[in-house]
PDB file of C-alpha atoms in Angstrom:
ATOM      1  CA  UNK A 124      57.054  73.095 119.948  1.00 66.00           C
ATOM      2  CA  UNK A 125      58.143  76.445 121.546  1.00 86.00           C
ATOM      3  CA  UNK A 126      61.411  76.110 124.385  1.00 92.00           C
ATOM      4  CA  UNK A 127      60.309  77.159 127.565  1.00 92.00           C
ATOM      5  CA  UNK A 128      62.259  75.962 130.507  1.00 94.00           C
ATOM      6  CA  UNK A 129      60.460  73.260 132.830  1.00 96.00           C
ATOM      7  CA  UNK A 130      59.812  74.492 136.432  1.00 97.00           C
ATOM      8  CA  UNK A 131      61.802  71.959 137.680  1.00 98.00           C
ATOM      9  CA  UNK A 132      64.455  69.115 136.699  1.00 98.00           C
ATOM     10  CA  UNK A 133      65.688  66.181 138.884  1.00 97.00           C
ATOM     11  CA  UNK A 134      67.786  63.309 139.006  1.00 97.00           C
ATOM     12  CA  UNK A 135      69.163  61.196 141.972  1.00 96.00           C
ATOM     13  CA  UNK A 136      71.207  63.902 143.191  1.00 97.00           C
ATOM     14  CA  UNK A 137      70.557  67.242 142.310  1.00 98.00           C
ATOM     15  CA  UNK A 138      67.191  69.431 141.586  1.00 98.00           C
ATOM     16  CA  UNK A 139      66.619  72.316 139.475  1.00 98.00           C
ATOM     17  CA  UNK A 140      64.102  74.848 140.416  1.00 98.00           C
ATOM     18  CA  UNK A 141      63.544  77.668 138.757  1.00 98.00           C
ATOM     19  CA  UNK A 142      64.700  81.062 140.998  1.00 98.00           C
ATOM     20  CA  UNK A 143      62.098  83.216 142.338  1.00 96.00           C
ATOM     21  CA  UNK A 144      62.574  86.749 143.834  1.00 96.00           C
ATOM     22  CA  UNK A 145      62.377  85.353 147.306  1.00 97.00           C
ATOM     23  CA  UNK A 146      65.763  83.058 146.202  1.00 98.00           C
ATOM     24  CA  UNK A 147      68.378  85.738 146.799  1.00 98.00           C
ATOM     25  CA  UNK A 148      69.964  85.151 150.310  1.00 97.00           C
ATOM     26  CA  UNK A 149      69.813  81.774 149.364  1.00 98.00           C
ATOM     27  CA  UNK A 150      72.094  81.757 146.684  1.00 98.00           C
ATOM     28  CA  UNK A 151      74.070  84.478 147.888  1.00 98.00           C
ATOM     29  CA  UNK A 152      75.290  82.640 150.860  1.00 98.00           C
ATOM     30  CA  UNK A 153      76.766  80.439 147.768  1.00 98.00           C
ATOM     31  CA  UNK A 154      78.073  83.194 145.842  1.00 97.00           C
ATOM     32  CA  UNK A 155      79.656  84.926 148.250  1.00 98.00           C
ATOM     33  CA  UNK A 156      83.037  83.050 148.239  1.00 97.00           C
ATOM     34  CA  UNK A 157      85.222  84.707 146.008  1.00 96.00           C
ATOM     35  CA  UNK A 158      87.015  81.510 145.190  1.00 95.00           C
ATOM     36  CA  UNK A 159      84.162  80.352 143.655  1.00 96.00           C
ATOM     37  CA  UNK A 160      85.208  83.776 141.202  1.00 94.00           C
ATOM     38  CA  UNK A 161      88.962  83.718 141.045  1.00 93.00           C
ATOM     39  CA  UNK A 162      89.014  82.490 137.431  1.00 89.00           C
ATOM     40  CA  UNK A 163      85.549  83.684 136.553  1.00 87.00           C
ATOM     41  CA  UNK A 164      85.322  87.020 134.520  1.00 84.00           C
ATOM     42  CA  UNK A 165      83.618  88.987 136.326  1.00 87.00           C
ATOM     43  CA  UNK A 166      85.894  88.414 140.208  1.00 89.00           C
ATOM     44  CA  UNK A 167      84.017  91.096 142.014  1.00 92.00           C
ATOM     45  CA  UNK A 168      80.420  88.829 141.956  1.00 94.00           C
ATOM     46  CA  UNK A 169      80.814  87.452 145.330  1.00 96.00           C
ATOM     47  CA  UNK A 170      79.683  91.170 146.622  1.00 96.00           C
ATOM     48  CA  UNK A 171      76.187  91.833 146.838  1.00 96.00           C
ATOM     49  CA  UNK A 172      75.928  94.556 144.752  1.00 94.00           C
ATOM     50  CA  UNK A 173      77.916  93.033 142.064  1.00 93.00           C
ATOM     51  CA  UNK A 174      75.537  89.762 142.897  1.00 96.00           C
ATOM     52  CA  UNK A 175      72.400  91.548 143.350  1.00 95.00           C
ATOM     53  CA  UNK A 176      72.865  92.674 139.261  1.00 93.00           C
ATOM     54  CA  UNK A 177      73.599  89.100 138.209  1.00 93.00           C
ATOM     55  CA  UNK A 178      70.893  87.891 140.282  1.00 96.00           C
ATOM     56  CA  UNK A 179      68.400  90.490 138.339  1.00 95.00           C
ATOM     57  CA  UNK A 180      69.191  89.057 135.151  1.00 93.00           C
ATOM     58  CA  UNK A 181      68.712  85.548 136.261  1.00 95.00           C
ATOM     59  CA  UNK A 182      64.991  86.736 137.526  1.00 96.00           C
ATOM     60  CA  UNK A 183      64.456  88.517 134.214  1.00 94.00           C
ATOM     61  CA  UNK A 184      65.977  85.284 132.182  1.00 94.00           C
ATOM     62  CA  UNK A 185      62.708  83.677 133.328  1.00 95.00           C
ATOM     63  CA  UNK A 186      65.140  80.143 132.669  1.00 97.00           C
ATOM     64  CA  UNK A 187      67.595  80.475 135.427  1.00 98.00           C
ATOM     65  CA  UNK A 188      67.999  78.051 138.410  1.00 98.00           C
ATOM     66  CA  UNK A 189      68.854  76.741 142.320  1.00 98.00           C
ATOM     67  CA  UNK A 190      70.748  73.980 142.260  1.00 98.00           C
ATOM     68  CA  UNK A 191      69.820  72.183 144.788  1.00 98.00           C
ATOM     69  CA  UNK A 192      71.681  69.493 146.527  1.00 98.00           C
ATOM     70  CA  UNK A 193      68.815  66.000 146.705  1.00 97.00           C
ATOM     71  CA  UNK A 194      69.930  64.738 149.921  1.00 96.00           C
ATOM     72  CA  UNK A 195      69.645  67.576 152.121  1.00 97.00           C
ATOM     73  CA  UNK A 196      67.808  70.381 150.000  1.00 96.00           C
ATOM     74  CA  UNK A 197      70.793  72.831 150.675  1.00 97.00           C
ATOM     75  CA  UNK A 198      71.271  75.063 147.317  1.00 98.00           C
ATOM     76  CA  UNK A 199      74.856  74.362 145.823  1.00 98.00           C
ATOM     77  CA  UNK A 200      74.907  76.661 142.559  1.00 98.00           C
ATOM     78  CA  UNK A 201      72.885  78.170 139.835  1.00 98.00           C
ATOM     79  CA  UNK A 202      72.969  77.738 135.819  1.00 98.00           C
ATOM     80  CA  UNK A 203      70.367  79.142 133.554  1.00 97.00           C
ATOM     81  CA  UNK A 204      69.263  78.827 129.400  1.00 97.00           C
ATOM     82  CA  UNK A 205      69.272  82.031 127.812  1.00 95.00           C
ATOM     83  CA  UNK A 206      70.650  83.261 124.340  1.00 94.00           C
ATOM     84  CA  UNK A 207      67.775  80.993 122.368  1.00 96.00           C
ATOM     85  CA  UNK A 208      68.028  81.684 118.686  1.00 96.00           C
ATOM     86  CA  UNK A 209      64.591  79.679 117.213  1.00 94.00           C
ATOM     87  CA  UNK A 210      65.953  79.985 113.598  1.00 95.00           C
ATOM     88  CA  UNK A 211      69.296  78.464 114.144  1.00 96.00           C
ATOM     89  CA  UNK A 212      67.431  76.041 116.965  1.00 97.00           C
ATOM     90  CA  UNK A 213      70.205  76.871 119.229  1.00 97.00           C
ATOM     91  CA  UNK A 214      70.126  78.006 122.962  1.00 98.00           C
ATOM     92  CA  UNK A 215      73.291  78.723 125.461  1.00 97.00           C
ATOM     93  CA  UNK A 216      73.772  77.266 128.487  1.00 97.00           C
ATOM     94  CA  UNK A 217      75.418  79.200 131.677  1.00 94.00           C
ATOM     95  CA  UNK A 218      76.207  81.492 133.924  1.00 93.00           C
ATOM     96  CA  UNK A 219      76.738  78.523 135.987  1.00 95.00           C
ATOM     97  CA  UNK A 220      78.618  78.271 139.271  1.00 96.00           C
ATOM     98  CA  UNK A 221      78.828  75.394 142.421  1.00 97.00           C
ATOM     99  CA  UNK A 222      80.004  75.833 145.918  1.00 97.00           C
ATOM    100  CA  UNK A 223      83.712  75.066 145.855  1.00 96.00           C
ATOM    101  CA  UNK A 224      82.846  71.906 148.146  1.00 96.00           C
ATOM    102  CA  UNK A 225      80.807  70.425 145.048  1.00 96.00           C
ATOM    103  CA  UNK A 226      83.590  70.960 142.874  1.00 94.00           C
ATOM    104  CA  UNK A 227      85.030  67.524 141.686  1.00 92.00           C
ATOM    105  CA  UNK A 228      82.174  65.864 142.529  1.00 94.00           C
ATOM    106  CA  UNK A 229      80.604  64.814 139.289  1.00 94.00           C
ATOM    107  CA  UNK A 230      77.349  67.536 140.263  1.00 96.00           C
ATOM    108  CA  UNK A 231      78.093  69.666 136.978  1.00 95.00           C
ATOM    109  CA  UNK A 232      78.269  66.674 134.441  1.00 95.00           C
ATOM    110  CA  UNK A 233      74.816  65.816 135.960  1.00 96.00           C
ATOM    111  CA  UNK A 234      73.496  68.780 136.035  1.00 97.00           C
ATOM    112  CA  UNK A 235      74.396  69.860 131.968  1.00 97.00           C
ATOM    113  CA  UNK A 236      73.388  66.210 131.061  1.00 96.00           C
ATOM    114  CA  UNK A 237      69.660  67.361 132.319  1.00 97.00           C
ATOM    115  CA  UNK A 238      70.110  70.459 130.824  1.00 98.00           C
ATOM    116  CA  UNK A 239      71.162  69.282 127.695  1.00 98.00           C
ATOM    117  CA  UNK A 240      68.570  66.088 127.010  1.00 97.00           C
ATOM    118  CA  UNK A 241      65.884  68.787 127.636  1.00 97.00           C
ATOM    119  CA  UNK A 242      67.662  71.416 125.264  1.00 98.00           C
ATOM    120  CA  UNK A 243      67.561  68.839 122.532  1.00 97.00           C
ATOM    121  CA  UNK A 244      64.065  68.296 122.575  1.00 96.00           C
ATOM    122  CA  UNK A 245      64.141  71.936 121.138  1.00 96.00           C
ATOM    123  CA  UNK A 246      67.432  73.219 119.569  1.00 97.00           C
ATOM    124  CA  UNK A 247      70.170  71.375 117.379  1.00 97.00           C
ATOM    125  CA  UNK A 248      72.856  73.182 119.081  1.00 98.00           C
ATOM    126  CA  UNK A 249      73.912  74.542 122.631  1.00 98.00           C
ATOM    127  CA  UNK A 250      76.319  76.876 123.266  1.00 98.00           C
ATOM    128  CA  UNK A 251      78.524  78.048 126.374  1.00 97.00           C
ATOM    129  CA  UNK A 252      80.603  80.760 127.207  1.00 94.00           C
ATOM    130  CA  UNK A 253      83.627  80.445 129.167  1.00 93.00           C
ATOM    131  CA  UNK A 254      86.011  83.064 130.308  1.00 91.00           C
ATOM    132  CA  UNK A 255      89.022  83.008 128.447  1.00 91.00           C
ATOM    133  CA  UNK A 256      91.115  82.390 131.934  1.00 89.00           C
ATOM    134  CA  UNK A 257      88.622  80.291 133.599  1.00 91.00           C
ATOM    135  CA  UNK A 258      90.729  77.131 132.799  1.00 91.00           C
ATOM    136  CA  UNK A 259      88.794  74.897 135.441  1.00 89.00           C
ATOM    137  CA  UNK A 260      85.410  75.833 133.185  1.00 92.00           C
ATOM    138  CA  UNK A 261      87.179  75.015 130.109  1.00 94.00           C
ATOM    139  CA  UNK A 262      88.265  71.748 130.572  1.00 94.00           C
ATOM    140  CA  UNK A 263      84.503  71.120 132.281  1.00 93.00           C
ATOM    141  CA  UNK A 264      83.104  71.648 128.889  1.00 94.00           C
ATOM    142  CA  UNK A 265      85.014  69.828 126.674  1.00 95.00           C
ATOM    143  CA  UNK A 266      84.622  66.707 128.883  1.00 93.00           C
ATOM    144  CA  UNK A 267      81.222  67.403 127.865  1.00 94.00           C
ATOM    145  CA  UNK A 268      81.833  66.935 124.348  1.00 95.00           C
ATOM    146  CA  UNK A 269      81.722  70.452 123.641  1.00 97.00           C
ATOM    147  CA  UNK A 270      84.379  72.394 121.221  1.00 97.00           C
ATOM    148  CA  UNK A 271      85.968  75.680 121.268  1.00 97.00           C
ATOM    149  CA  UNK A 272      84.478  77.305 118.346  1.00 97.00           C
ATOM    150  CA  UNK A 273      85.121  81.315 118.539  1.00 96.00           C
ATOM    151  CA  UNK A 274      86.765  83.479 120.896  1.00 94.00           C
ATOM    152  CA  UNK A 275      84.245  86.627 121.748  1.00 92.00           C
ATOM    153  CA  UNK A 276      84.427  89.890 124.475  1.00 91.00           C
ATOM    154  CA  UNK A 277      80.703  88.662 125.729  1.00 85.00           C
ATOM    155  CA  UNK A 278      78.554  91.341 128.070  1.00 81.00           C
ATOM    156  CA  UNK A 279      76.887  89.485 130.846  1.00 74.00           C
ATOM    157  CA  UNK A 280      73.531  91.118 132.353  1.00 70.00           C
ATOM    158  CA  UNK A 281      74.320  94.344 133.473  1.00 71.00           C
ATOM    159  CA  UNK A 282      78.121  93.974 133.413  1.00 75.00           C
ATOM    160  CA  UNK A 283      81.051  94.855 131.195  1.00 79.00           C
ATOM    161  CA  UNK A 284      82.526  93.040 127.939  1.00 87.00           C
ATOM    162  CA  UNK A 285      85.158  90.212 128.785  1.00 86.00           C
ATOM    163  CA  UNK A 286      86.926  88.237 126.740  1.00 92.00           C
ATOM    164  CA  UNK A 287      85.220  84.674 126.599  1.00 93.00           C
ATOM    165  CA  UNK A 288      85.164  81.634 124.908  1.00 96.00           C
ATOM    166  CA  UNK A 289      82.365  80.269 122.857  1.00 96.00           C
ATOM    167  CA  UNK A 290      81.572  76.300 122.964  1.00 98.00           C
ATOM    168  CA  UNK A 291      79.740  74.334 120.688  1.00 98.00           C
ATOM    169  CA  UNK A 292      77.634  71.235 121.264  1.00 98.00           C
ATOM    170  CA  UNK A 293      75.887  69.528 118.517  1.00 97.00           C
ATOM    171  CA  UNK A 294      72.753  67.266 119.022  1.00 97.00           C
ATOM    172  CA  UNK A 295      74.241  64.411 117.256  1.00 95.00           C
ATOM    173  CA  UNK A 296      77.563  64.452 119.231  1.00 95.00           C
ATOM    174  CA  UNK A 297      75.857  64.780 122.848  1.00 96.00           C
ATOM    175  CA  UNK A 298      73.615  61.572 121.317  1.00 92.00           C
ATOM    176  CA  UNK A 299      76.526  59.565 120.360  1.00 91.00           C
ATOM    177  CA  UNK A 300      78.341  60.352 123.566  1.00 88.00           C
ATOM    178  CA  UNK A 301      75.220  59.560 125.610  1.00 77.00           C
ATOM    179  CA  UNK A 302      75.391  55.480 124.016  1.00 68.00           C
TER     180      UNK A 302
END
């Protein structure tokens, strides 16, 4: 079987829709707190011509998403697959951010625990990048059972090299956390 990423994914409390062109305002209304960037990378993507880029490569990704909050509809974030690699059977996930009001709330282990049981229909291994001063990202990932395994200067869609660092999650670890 060939990855291709579902439409849509759902649980109790959040949805996953694939973005569409028509999804920009939408999720720029999210992404245009700059807290939501302090620690990210790239700080500048809360302005709309900074966003607008990132929002091109999502589109282009063809495997980037709204997250949208279940009990009202309202969109909270965005997180995407890209980087798949068929021979190693790996894929990254990313380019993930919440509004700061869903932060703490247990929405990002949910959302990565979707993302993840579909991955590993497909792939042995998922990878994340995390900026190397996003500290709040960091410690997200490795609650996910995911481990530092490189530090890399990673070029995100249509923006400059930054210093990042790469996660690894194996198949049989997410499965053994998942009991």
């Amino acid at each position: 079987m060939k990855f291709v990423a579902p439409n849509k994914l759902e649980n109790d409390k959040v949805v996953l829709r694939l973005i569409d062109s028509t999804d920009f305002d939408t999720l720029y209304q999210v992404a245009i707190d700059p807290l939501i960037w302090a620690q990210h990378p790239n700080k500048d993507r809360w302005k709309e011509d900074v966003f607008r880029s990132f929002f091109e490569g999502a589109l282009s990704s063809k495997s980037a998403y709204l997250i949208l909050d279940k009990s009202n509809g309202v969109c909270i974030g965005s997180t995407r697959y890209y980087g798949l690699d068929e021979a190693a059977k790996s894929i990254f996930v990313g380019y993930t951010f919440y509004a700061c009001e869903y932060w703490g709330k247990g929405v990002n282990p949910l959302v990565k625990e979707m993302m993840f049981d579909f991955a590993f229909n497909f792939v042995d291994t998922i990878y994340l990048h995390v900026g190397a001063e996003n500290y709040r990202s960091q410690k997200a990932v490795e609650r996910l059972g995911a481990t530092k395994v490189a530090e890399k200067m990673v070029s995100y869609v249509n923006e400059p090299e930054r210093k990042n660092f790469e996660y690894a999650l194996l198949k049989s670890t997410w499965r053994s956390i998942k009991r």
